[in-house]
XYZ file of C-alpha atoms in Angstrom:
382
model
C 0.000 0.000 0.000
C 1.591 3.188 -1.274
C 0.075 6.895 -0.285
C 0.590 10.147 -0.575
C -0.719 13.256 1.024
C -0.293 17.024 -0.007
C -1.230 20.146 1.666
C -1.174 23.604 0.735
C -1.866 26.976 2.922
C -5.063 28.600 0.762
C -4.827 32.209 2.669
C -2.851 33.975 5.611
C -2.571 37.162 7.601
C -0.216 38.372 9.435
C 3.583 36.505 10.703
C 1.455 33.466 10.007
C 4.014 30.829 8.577
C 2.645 29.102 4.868
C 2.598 25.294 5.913
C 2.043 23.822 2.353
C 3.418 19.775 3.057
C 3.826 16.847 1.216
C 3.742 13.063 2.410
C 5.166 10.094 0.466
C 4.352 6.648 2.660
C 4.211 3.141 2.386
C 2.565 0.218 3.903
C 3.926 -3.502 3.359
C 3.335 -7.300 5.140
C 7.067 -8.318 4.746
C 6.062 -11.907 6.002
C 2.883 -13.434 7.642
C 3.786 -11.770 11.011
C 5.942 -8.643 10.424
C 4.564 -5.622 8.911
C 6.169 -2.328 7.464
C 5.410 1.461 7.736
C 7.703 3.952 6.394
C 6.837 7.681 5.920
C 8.824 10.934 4.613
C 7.345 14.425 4.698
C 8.613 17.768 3.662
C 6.881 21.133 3.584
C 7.402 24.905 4.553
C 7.852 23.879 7.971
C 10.539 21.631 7.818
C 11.346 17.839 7.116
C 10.253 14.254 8.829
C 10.624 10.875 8.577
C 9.629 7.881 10.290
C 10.027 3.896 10.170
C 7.967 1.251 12.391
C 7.624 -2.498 12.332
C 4.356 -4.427 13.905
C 5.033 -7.934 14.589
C 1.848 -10.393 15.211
C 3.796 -12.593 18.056
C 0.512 -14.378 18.105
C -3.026 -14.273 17.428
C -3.901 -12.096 20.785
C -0.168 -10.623 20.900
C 1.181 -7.503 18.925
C 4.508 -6.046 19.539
C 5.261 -2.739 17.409
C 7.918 -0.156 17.493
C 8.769 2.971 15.411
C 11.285 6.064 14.934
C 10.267 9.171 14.053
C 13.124 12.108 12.816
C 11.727 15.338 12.783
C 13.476 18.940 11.772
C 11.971 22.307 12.259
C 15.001 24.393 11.258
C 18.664 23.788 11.515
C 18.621 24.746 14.786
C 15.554 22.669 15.771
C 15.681 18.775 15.705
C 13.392 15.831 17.099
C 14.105 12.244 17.742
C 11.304 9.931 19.024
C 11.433 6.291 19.667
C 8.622 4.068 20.440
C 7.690 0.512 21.550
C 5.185 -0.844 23.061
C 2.568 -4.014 22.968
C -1.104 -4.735 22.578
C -2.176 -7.573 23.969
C -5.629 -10.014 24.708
C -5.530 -11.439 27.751
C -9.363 -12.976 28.296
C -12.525 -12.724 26.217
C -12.848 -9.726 27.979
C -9.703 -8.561 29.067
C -6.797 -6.585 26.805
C -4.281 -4.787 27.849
C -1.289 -2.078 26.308
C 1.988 -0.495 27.487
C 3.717 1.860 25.488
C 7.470 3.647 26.270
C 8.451 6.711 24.414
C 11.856 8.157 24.172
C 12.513 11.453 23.284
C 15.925 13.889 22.588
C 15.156 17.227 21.429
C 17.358 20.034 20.447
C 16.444 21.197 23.945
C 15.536 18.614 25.929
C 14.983 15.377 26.164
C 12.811 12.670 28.112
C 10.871 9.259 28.583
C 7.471 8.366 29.127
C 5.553 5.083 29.692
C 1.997 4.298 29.153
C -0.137 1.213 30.382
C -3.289 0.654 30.159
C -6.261 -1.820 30.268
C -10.103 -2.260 28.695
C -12.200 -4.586 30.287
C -15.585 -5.834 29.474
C -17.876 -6.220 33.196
C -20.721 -7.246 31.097
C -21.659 -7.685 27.190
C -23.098 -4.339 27.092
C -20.050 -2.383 29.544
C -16.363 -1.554 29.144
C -14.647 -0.230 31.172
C -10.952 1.439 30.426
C -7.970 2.845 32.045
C -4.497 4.440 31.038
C -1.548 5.487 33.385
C 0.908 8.095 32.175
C 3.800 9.205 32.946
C 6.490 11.180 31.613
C 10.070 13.349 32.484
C 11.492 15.714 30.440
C 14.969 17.619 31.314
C 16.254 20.684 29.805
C 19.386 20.911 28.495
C 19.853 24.255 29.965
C 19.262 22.485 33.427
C 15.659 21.604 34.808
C 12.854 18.896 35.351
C 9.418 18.547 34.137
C 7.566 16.053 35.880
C 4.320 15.106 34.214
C 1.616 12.191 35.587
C -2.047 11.432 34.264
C -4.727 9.299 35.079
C -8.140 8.502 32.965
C -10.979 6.396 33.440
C -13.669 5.701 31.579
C -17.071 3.417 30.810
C -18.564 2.971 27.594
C -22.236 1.241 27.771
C -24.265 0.188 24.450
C -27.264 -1.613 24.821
C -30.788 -1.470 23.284
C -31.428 1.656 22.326
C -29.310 3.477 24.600
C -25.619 4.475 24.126
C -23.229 6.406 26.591
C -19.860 6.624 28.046
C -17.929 8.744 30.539
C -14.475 9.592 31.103
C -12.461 11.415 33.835
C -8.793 12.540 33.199
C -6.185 13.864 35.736
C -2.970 15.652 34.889
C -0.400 16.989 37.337
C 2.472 19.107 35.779
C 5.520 19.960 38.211
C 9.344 21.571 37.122
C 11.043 24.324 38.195
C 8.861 27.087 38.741
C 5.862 25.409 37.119
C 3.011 22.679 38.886
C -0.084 22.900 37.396
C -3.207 20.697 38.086
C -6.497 19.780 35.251
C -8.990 17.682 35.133
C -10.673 16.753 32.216
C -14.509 15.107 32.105
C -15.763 14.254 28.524
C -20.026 12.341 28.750
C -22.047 11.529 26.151
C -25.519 10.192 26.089
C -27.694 8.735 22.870
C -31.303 7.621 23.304
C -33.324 6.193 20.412
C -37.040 7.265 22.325
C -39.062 5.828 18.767
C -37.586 4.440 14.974
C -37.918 8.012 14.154
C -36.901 10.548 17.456
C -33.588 10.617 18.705
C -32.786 12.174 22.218
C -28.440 13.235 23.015
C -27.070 14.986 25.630
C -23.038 15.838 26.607
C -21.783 17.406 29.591
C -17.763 18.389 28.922
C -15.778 20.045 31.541
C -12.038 21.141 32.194
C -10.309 23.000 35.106
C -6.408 24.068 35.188
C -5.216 25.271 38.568
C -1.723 27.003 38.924
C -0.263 25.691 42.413
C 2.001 28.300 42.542
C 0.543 31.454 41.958
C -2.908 29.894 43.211
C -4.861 31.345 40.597
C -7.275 29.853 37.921
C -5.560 29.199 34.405
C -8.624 28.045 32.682
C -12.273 26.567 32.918
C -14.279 25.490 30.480
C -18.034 23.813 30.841
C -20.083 23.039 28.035
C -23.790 21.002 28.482
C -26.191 20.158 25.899
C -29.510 18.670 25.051
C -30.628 17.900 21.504
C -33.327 16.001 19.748
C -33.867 14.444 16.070
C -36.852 14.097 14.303
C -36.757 11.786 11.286
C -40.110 10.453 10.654
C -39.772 7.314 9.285
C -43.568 7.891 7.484
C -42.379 10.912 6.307
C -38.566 10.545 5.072
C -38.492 13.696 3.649
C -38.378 15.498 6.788
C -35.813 16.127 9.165
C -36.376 18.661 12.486
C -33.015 18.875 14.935
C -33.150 20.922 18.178
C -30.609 21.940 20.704
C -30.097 23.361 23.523
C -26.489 24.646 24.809
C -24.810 26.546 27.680
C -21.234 27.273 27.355
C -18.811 28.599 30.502
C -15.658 30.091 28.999
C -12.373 31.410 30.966
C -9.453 30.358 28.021
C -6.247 29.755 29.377
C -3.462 32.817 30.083
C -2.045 32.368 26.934
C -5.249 33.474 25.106
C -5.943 36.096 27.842
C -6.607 38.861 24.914
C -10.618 36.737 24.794
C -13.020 37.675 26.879
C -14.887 35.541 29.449
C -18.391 34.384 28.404
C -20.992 32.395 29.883
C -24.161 31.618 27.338
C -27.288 29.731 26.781
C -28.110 29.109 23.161
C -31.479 27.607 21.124
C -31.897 26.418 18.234
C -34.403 24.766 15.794
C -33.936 23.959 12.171
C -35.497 21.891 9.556
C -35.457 20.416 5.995
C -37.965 18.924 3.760
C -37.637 17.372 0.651
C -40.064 18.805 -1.991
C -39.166 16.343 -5.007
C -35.656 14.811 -6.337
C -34.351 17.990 -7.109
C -35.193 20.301 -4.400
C -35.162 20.462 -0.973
C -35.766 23.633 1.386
C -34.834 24.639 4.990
C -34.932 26.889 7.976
C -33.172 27.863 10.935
C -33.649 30.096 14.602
C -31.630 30.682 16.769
C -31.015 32.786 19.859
C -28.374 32.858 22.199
C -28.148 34.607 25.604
C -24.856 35.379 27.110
C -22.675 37.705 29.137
C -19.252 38.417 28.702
C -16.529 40.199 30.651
C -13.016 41.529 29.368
C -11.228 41.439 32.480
C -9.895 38.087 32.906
C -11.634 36.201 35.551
C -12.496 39.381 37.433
C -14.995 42.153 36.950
C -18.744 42.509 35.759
C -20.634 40.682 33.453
C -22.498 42.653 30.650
C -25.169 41.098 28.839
C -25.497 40.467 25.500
C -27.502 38.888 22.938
C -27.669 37.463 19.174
C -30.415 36.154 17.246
C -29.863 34.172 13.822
C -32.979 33.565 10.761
C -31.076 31.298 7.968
C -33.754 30.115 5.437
C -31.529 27.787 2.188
C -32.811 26.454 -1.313
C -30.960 23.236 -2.450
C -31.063 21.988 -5.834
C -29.845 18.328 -6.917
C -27.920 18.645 -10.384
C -26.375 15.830 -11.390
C -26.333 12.308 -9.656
C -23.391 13.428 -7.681
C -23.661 17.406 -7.609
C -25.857 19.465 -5.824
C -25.933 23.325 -5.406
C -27.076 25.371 -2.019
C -28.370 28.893 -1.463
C -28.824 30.866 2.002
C -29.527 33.572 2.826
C -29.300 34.384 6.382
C -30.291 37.373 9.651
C -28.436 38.117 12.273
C -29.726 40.470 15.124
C -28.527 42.027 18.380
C -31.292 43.574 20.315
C -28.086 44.428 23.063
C -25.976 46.308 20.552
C -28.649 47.736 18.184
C -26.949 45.599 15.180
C -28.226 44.152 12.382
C -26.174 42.096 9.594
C -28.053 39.840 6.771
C -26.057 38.291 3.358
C -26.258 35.117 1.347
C -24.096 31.982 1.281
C -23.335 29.684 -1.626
C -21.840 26.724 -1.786
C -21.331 23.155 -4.620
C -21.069 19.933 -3.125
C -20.070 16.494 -4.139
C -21.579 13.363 -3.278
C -18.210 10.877 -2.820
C -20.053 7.187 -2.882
C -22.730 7.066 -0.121
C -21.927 8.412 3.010
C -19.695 11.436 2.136
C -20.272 14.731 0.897
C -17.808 17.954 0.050
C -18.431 20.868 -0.757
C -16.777 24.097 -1.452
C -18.439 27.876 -1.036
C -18.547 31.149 -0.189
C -19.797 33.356 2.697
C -20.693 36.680 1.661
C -21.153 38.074 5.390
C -19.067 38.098 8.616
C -20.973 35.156 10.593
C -22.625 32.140 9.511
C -24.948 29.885 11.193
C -23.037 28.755 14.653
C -24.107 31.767 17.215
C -20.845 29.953 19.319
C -18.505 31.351 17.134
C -18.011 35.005 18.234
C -14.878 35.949 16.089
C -16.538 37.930 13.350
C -14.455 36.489 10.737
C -16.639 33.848 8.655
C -16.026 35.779 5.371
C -15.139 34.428 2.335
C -14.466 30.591 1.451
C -15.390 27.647 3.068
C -14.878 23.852 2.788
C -18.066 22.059 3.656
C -17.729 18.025 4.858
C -20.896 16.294 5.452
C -21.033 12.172 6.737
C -24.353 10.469 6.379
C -24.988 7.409 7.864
């Protein structure tokens, strides 16, 4: 199996570095147990090259390892190597460790990974990983770096969910910082044709030594999906959304939000050529720009999208919007169209490639004002 993969940078402002790439790699069974994988990859932003082996010790026993040569600049080098093992223990038991070894123009480091999926019942799994890691700087200094993660996946009937909790603890000179990570998901088939999901996602990062708050982020969400299976030729999705927002120092120039957002939109099929759709939206937040500190103000946005789409060929369709956006809060009001051509790529993929002729577009969470001009649309249908 030969591949190769190219890149190119379309647009950029600014000190922004092009980072056009292209990737020449190869896949190969060199006997009935050992495979190959070789890769090479140059671009804008320097060169890389790696080389692993898998070897099938067994039916339930894998054993792979890999090197990976990396260079930035002339200055700036990488060197990673990498073995580890997969392995079944019991019809429900598996198990992986992984050791990494790193040497970097400026430092260099090991870390080790183990970790184990386990199936309590036909319908649960439960996984866990340990990691840990030490880097030292050339220039003298440790980085110690530890995580944790459980998690449960259940799938039965018509319900499907899973849960995971992640714990990092970061400590060098000068530096410890704590954050925990909880990712949940939850799908519920209520009828053949309603659909019921919710998420709850969550992150905190605590600096030890100064004491303070480096980031939080919370985001929850309920959502439904109306297919009727009578009536294939409609489709109604709802959601509802809050979002809690403190970005980490780094990004310190973004404000802090907190929102709620609604939204409704639907599609019908008219015939085999055209379908038509709708959207509303309205989102209710309050933001402050000093970090972490300060008064909330309120503010507001509410979108209207209505589209037209028009099947051309058997694998080409063409999509018009036009779409409202409101601010009762700031007295604003911005409206524009959207085109776009898409390509059906066998049956479950879709790209497309368009144009937005005003400075938002349908997603009320994105706040950056900056949705002008071309877009790449990728749609999976299952």
């Amino acid at each position: 199996n030969i591949y190769l993969i190219g890149q190119s940078t379309l647009s950029k402002d600014g000190n922004y570095e092009s980072n056009d790439l292209v990737t020449l790699g190869t896949k190969a069974e060199l006997t009935d147990k050992i495979d190959l994988v070789a890769e090479f990859s140059t671009g804008d932003r320097g060169e890389a090259a790696t080389l692993g082996v898998d070897y099938r010790h067994s039916d339930s026993h894998t054993l792979y390892s890999n090197y990976t040569l990396s260079k930035e600049s002339k200055d700036t080098q990488r060197n990673l190597f990498t073995v580890g093992q997969r392995k079944t223990v019991t019809d429900r038991l598996s198990v992986f460790t992984e050791h990494q070894f790193t040497r970097e123009t400026l430092q260099y480091g090991v870390g080790n990974s183990l970790g184990v999926d386990y199936d309590l019942t036909d319908d649960l799994v439960f996984n866990a990983s340990l990691q840990t890691a030490k880097l030292e700087q050339k220039a003298g200094g440790t980085t110690d770096r530890n995580a944790f993660s459980v998690g449960l996946q259940y799938d039965k009937d018509k319900t499907t969910a899973s849960s995971r909790i992640e714990y990092r603890h970061d400590k060098g000179d000068g530096i410890e910082t704590e954050q925990w990570v909880s990712t949940n998901r939850l799908n519920y088939r209520l009828s053949p044709s309603l659909r019921l999901q919710g998420k709850l996602n969550y992150s905190e990062t605590v600096d030890n030594i100064g004491n303070t708050r480096d980031a939080k982020f919370i985001e929850t969400g309920l959502g439904f999906a109306l297919r009727p299976i009578k009536n294939d030729r409609l489709n109604i999705l709802g959601r509802l959304t809050y979002l809690y927002d403190l970005q980490p120092l780094s990004q310190s120039n973004n404000v802090d939000e907190k929102a709620v957002t609604v939204s409704l939109e639907g599609h019908y099929q008219l015939n085999q050529k055209w379908s038509v759709g709708g959207k509303l939206a309205h989102k209710m937040s309050e933001i402050r720009n000093d970090r972490d500190a300060g008064n909330w103000e309120k503010n507001d946005a509410t979108l209207a999208a209505v589209s037209a789409r028009y099947h051309l060929t058997k694998n080409w369709d063409a999509m018009a919007q036009y779409h409202w956006m409101n601010s009762d809060q700031s007295q604003d009001m911005q409206h524009g169209a959207m085109l776009s051509v898409d390509r059906h790529i066998g049956k479950n993929l879709k790209l497309g490639i368009g144009y937005n002729f005003t400075e938002f577009d349908d997603d009320l969470g994105n706040n950056d004002g900056d949705a002008k001009g071309w877009f790449i649309n990728l749609v999976g249908k299952f």
